[in-house]
Tab-separated table of N, CA and C in Angstrom:
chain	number	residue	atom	x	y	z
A	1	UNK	N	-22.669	30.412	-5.868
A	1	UNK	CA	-22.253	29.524	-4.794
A	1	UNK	C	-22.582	28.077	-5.197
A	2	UNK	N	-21.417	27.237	-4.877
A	2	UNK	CA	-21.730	25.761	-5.623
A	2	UNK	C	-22.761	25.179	-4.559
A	3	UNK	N	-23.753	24.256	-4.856
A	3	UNK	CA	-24.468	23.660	-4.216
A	3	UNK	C	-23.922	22.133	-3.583
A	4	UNK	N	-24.910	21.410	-2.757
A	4	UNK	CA	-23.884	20.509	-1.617
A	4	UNK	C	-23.504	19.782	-2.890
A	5	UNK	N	-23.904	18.854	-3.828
A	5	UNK	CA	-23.782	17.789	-4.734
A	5	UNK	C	-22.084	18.273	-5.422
A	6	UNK	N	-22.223	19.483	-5.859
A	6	UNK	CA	-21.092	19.580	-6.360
A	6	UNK	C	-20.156	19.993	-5.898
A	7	UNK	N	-20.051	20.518	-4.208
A	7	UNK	CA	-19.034	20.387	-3.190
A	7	UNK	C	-18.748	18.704	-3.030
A	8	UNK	N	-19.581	17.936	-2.756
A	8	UNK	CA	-19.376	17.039	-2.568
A	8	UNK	C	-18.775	16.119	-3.562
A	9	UNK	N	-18.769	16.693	-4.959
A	9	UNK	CA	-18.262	15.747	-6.181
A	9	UNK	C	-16.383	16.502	-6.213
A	10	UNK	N	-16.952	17.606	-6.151
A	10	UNK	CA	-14.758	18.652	-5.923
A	10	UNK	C	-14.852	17.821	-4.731
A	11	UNK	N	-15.291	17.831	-3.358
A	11	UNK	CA	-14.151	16.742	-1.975
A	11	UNK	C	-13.631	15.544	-3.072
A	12	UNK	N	-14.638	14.746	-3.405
A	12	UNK	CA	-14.404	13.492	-3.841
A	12	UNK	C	-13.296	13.214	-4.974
A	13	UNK	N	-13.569	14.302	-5.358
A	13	UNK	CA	-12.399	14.275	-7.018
A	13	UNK	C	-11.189	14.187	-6.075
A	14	UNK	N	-11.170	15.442	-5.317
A	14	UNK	CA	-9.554	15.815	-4.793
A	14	UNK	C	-9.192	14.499	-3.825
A	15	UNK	N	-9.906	13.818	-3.346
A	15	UNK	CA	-9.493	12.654	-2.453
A	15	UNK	C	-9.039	11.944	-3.325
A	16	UNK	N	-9.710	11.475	-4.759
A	16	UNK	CA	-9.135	10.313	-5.457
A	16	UNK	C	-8.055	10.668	-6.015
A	17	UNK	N	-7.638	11.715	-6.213
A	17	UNK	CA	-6.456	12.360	-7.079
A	17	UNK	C	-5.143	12.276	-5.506
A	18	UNK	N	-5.668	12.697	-5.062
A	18	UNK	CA	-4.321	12.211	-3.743
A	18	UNK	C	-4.209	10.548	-3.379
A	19	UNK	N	-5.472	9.607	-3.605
A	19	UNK	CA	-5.105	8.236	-3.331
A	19	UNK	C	-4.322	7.951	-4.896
A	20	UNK	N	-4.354	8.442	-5.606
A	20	UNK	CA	-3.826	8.307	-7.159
A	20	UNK	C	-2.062	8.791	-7.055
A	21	UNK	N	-1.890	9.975	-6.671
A	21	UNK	CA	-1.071	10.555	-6.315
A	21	UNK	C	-0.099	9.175	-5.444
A	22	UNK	N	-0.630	9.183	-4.321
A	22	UNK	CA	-0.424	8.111	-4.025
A	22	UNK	C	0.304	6.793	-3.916
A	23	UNK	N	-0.811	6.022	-5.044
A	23	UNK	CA	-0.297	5.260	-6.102
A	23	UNK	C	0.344	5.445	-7.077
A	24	UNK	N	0.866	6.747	-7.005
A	24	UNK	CA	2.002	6.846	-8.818
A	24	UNK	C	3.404	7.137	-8.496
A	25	UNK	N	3.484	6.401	-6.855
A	25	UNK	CA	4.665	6.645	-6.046
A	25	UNK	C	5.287	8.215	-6.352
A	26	UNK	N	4.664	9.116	-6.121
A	26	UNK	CA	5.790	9.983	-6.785
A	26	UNK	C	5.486	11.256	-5.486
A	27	UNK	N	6.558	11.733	-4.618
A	27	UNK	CA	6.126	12.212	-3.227
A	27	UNK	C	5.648	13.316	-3.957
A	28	UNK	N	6.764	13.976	-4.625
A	28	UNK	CA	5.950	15.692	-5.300
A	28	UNK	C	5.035	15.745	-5.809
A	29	UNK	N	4.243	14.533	-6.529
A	29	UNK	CA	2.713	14.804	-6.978
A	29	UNK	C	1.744	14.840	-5.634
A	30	UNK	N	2.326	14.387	-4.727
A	30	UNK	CA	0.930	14.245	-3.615
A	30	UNK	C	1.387	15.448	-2.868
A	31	UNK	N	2.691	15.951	-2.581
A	31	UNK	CA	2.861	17.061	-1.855
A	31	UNK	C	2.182	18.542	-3.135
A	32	UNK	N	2.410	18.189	-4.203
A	32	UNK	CA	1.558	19.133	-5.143
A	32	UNK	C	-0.281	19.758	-4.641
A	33	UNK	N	-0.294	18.661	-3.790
A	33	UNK	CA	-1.751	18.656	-4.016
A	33	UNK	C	-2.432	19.819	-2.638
A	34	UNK	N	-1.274	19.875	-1.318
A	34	UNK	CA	-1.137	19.896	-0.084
A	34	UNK	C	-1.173	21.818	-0.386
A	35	UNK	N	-2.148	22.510	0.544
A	35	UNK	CA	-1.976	23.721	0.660
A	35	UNK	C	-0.700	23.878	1.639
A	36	UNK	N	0.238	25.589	1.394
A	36	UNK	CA	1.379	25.838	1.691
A	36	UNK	C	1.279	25.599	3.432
A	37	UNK	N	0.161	25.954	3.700
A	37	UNK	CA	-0.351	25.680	5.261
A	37	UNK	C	-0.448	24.426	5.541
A	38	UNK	N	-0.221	23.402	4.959
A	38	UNK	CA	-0.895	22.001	5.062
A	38	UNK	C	-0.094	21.706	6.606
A	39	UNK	N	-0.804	20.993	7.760
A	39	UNK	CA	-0.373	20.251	8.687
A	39	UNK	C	-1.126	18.957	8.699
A	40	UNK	N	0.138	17.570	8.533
A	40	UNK	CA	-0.362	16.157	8.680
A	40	UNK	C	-0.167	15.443	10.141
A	41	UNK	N	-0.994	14.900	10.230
A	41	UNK	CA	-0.529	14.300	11.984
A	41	UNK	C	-0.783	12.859	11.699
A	42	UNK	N	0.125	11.999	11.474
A	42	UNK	CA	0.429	10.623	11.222
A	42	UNK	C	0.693	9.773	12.557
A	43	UNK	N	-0.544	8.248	12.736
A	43	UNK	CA	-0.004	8.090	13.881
A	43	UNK	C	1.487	7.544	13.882
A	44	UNK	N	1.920	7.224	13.277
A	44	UNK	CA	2.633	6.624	12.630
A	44	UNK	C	4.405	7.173	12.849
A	45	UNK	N	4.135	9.117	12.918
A	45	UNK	CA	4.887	9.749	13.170
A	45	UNK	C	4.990	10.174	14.512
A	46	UNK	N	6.194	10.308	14.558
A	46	UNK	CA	6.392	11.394	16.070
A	46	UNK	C	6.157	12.947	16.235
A	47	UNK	N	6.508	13.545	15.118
A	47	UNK	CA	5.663	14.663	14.643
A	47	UNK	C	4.957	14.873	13.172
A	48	UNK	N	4.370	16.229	13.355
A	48	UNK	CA	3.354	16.447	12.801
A	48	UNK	C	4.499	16.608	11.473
A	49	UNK	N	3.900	16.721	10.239
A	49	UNK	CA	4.479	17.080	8.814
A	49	UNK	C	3.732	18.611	8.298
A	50	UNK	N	4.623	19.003	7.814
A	50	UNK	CA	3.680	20.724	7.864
A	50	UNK	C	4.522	20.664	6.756
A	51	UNK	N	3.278	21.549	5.226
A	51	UNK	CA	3.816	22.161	4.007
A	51	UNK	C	3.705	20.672	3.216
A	52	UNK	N	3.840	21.358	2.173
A	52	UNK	CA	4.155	20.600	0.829
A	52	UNK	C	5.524	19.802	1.087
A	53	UNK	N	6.420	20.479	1.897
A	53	UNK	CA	7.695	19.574	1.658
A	53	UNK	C	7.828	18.512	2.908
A	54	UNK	N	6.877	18.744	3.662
A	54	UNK	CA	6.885	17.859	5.246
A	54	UNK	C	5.977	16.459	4.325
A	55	UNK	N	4.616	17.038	3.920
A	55	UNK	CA	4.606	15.488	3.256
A	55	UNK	C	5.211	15.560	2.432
A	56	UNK	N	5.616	15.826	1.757
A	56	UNK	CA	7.405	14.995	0.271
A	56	UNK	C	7.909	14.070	1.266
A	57	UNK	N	8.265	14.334	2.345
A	57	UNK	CA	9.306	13.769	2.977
A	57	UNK	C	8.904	12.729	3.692
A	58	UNK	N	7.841	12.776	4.060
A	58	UNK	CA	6.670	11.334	4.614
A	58	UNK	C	6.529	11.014	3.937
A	59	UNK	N	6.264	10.827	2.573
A	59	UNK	CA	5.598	10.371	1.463
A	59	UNK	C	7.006	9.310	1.531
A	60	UNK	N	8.108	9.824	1.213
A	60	UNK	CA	9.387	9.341	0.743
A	60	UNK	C	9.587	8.344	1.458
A	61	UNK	N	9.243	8.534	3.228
A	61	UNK	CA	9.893	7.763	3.826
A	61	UNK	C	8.939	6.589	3.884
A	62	UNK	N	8.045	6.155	3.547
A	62	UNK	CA	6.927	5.569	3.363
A	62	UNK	C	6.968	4.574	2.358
A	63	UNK	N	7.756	5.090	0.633
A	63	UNK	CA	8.316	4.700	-0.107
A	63	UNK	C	9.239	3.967	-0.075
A	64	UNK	N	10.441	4.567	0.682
A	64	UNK	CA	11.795	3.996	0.779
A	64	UNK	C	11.398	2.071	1.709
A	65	UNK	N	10.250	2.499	2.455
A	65	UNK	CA	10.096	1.121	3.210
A	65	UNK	C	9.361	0.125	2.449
A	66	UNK	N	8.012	0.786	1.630
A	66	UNK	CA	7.275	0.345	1.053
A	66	UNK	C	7.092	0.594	-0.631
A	67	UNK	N	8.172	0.163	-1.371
A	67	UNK	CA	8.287	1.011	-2.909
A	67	UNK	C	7.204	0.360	-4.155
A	68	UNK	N	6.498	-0.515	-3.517
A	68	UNK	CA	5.082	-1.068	-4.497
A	68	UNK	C	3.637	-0.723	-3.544
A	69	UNK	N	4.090	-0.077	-2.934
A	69	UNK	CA	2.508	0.073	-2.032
A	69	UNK	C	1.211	0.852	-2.766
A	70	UNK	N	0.285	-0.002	-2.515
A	70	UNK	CA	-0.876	0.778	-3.177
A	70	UNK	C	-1.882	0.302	-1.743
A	71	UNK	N	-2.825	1.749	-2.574
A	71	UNK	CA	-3.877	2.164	-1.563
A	71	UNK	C	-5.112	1.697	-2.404
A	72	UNK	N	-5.996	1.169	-1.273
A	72	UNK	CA	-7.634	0.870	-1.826
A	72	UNK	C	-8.545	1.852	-0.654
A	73	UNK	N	-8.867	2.502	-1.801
A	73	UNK	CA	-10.045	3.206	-0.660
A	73	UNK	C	-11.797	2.235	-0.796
A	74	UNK	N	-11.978	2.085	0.459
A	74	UNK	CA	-12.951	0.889	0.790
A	74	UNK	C	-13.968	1.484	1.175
A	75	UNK	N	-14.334	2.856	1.790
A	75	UNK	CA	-15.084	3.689	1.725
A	75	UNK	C	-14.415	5.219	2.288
A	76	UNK	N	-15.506	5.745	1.749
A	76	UNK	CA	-15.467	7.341	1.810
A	76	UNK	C	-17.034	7.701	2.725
A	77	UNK	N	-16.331	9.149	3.234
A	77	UNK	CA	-17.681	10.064	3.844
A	77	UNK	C	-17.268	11.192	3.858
A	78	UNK	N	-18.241	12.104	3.397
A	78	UNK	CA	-17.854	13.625	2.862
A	78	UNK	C	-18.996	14.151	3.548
A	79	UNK	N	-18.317	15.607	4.893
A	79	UNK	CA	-19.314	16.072	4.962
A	79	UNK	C	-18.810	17.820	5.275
A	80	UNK	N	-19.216	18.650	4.957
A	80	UNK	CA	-18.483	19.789	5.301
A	80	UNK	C	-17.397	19.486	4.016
A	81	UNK	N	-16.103	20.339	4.520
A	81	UNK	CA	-15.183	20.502	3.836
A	81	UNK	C	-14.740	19.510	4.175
A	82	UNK	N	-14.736	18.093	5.409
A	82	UNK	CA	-13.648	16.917	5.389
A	82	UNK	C	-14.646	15.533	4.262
A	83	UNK	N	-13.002	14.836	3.950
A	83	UNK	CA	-13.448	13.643	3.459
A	83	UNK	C	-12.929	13.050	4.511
A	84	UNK	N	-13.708	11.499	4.731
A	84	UNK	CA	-12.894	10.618	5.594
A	84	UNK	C	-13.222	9.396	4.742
A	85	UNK	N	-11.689	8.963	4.533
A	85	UNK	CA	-11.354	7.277	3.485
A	85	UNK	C	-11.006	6.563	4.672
A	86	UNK	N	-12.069	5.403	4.242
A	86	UNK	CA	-11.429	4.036	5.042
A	86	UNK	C	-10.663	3.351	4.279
A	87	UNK	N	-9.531	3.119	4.518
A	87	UNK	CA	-8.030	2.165	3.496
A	87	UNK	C	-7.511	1.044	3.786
A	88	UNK	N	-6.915	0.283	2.363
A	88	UNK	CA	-6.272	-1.130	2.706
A	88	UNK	C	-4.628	-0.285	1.589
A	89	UNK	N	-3.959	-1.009	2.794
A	89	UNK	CA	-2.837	-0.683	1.988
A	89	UNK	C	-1.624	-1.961	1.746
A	90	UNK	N	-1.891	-2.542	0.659
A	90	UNK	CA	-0.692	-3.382	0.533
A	90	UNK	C	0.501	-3.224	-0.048
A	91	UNK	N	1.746	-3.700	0.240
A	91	UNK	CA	3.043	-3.484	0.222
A	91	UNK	C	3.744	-4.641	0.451
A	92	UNK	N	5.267	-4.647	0.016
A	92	UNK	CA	6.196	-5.377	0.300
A	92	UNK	C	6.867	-4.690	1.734
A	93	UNK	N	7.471	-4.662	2.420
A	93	UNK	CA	8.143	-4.289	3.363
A	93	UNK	C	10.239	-4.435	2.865
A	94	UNK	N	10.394	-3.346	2.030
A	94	UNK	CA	11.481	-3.483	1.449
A	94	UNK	C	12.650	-2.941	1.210
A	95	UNK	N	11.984	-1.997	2.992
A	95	UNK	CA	13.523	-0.816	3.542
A	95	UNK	C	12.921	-0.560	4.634
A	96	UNK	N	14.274	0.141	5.035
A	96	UNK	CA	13.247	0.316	6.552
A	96	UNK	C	12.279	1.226	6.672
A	97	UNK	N	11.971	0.967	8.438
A	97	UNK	CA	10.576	1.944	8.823
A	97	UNK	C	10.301	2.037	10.328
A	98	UNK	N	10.640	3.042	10.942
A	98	UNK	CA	10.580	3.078	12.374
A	98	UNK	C	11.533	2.628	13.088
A	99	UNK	N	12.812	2.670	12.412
A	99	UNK	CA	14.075	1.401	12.666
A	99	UNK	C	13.920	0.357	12.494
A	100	UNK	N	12.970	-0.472	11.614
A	100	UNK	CA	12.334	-1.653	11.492
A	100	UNK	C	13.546	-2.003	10.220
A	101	UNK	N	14.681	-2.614	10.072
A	101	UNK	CA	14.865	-3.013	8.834
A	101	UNK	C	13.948	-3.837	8.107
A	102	UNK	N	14.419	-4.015	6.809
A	102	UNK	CA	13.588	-4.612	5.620
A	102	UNK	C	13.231	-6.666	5.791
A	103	UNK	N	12.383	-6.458	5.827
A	103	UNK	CA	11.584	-8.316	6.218
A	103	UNK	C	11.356	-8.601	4.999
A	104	UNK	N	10.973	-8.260	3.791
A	104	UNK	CA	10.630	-8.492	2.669
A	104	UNK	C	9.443	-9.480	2.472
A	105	UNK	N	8.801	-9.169	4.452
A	105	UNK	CA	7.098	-9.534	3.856
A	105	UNK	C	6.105	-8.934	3.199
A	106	UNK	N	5.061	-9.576	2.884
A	106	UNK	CA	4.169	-8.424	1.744
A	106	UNK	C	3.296	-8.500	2.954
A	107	UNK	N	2.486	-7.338	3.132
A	107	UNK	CA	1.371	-7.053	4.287
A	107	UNK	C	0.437	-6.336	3.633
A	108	UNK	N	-0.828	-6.551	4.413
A	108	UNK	CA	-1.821	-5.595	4.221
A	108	UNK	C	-2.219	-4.997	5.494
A	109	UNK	N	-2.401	-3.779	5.445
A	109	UNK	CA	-2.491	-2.589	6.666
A	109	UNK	C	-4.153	-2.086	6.018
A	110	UNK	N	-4.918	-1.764	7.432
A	110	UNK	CA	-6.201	-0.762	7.288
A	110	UNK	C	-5.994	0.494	8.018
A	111	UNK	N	-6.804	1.625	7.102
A	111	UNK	CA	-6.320	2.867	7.874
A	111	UNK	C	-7.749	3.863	7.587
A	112	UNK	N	-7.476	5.121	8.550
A	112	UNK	CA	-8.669	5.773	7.735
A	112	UNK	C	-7.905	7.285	8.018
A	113	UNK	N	-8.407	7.854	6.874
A	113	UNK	CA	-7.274	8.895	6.527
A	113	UNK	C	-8.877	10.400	6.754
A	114	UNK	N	-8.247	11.134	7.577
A	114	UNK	CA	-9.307	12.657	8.006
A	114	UNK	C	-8.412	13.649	7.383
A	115	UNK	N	-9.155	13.845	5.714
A	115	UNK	CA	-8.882	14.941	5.242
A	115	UNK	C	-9.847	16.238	5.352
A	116	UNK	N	-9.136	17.271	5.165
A	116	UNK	CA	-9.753	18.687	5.132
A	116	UNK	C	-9.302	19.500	4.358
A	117	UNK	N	-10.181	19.861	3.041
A	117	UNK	CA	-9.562	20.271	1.791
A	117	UNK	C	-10.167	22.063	2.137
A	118	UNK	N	-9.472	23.077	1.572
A	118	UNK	CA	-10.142	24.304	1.196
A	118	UNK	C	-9.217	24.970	0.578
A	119	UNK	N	-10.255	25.818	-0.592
A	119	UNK	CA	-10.243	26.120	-2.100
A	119	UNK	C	-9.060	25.159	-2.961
A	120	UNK	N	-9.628	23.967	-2.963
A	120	UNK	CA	-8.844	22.613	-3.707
A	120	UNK	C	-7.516	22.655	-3.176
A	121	UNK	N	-7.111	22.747	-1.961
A	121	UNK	CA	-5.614	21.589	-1.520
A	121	UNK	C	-6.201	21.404	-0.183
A	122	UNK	N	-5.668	20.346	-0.375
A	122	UNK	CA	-5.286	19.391	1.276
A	122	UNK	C	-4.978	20.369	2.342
A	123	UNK	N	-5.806	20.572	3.353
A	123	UNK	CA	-5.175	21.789	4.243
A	123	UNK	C	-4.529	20.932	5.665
A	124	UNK	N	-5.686	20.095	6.289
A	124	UNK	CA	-5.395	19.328	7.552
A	124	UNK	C	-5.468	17.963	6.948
A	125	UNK	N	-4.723	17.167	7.788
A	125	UNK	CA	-4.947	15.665	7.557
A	125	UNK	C	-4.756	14.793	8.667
A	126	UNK	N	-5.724	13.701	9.238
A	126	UNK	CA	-5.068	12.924	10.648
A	126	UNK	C	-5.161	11.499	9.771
A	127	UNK	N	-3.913	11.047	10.043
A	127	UNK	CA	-4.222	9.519	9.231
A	127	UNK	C	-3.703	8.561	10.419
A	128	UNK	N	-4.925	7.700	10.551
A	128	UNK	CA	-4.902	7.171	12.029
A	128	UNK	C	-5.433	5.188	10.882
A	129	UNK	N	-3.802	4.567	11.835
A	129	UNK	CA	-3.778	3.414	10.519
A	129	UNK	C	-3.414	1.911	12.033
A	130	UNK	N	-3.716	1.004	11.295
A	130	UNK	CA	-3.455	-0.491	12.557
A	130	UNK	C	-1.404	-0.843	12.478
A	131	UNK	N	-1.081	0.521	12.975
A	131	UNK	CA	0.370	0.164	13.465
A	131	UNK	C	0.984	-1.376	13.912
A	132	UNK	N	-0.346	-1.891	15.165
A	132	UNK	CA	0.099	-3.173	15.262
A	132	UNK	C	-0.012	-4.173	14.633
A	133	UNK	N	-0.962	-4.084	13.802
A	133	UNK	CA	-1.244	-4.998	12.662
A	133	UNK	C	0.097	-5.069	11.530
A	134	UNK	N	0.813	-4.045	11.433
A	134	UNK	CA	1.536	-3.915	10.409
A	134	UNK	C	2.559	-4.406	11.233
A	135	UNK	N	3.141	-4.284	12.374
A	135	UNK	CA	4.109	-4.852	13.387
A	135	UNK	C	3.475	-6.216	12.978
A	136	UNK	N	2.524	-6.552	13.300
A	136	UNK	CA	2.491	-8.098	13.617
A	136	UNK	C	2.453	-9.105	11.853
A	137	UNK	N	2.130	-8.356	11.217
A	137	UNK	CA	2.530	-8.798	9.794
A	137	UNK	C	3.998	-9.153	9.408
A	138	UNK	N	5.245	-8.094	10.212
A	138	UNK	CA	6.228	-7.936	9.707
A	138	UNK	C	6.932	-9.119	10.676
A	139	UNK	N	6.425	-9.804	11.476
A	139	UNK	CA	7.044	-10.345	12.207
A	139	UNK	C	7.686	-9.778	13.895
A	140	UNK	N	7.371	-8.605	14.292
A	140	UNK	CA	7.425	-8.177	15.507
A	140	UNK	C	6.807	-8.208	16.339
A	141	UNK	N	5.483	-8.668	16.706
A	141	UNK	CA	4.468	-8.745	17.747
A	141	UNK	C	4.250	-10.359	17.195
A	142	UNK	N	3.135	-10.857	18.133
A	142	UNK	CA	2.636	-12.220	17.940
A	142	UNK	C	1.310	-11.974	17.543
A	143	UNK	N	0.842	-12.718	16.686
A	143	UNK	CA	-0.648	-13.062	16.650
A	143	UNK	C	-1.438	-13.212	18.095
A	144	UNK	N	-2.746	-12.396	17.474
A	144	UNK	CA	-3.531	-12.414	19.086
A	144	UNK	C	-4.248	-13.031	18.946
């Protein structure tokens, strides 16, 4: 039986390999990572994403709006089987998103992403991110 240190070094690997994933724009490497059970709940979405091919398809649509976006993970906490990343995510805004056509501002968004990995894939995920912040970057809300 692995002990906590090296549960805690497998959470950590598999988190950086999905913020990597990620960053290598490519939806099937991060849906690679997602057990066949995987359910994502994005606030972001109206529903939940379930399977490997529900995130492909979030991943994509995420892409299609944002096709240079990278993720900074700013901190991590691992306890049990969840990791939780606190994130900066910058991007161009350079298709749409939410019916939002393309502004072709660059923004930075914070988010914190509640993963739950078991026997190495992604099983649950809640990624709870500053929606209005990213509205008010793009030019749709006002500065508060």
């Amino acid at each position: 039986m692995p002990d906590q240190d090296d549960r805690h070094e497998t959470l950590a690997r598999l988190a950086a390999q999905l913020t990597d994933a990620w960053n290598s724009h490519d939806p099937q490497r991060v849906a690679a990572l997602c057990a066949a059970d995987y359910e994502g709940e994005n606030i972001g979405e109206a529903a939940p994403h379930r399977g490997p091919e529900g995130m492909a398809a979030s991943v994509a649509a995420y892409l299609a709006a944002f096709p240079d976006i990278h993720f900074t993970v700013e901190d991590a906490v691992i306890q049990g089987e969840r990791v939780v990343q606190v994130w900066r995510a910058h991007a161009t805004h350079s298709g749409p998103l939410m019916n939002i056509p393309s502004t072709g501002r660059r923004i930075a968004v914070r988010g914190a992403s509640l993963l739950t990995f078991r026997t190495g894939k992604l099983l649950r995920a809640t990624y709870i991110w500053d929606v209005a912040g990213l509205l008010r970057e793009i030019g749709l809300l006002p500065e508060l």
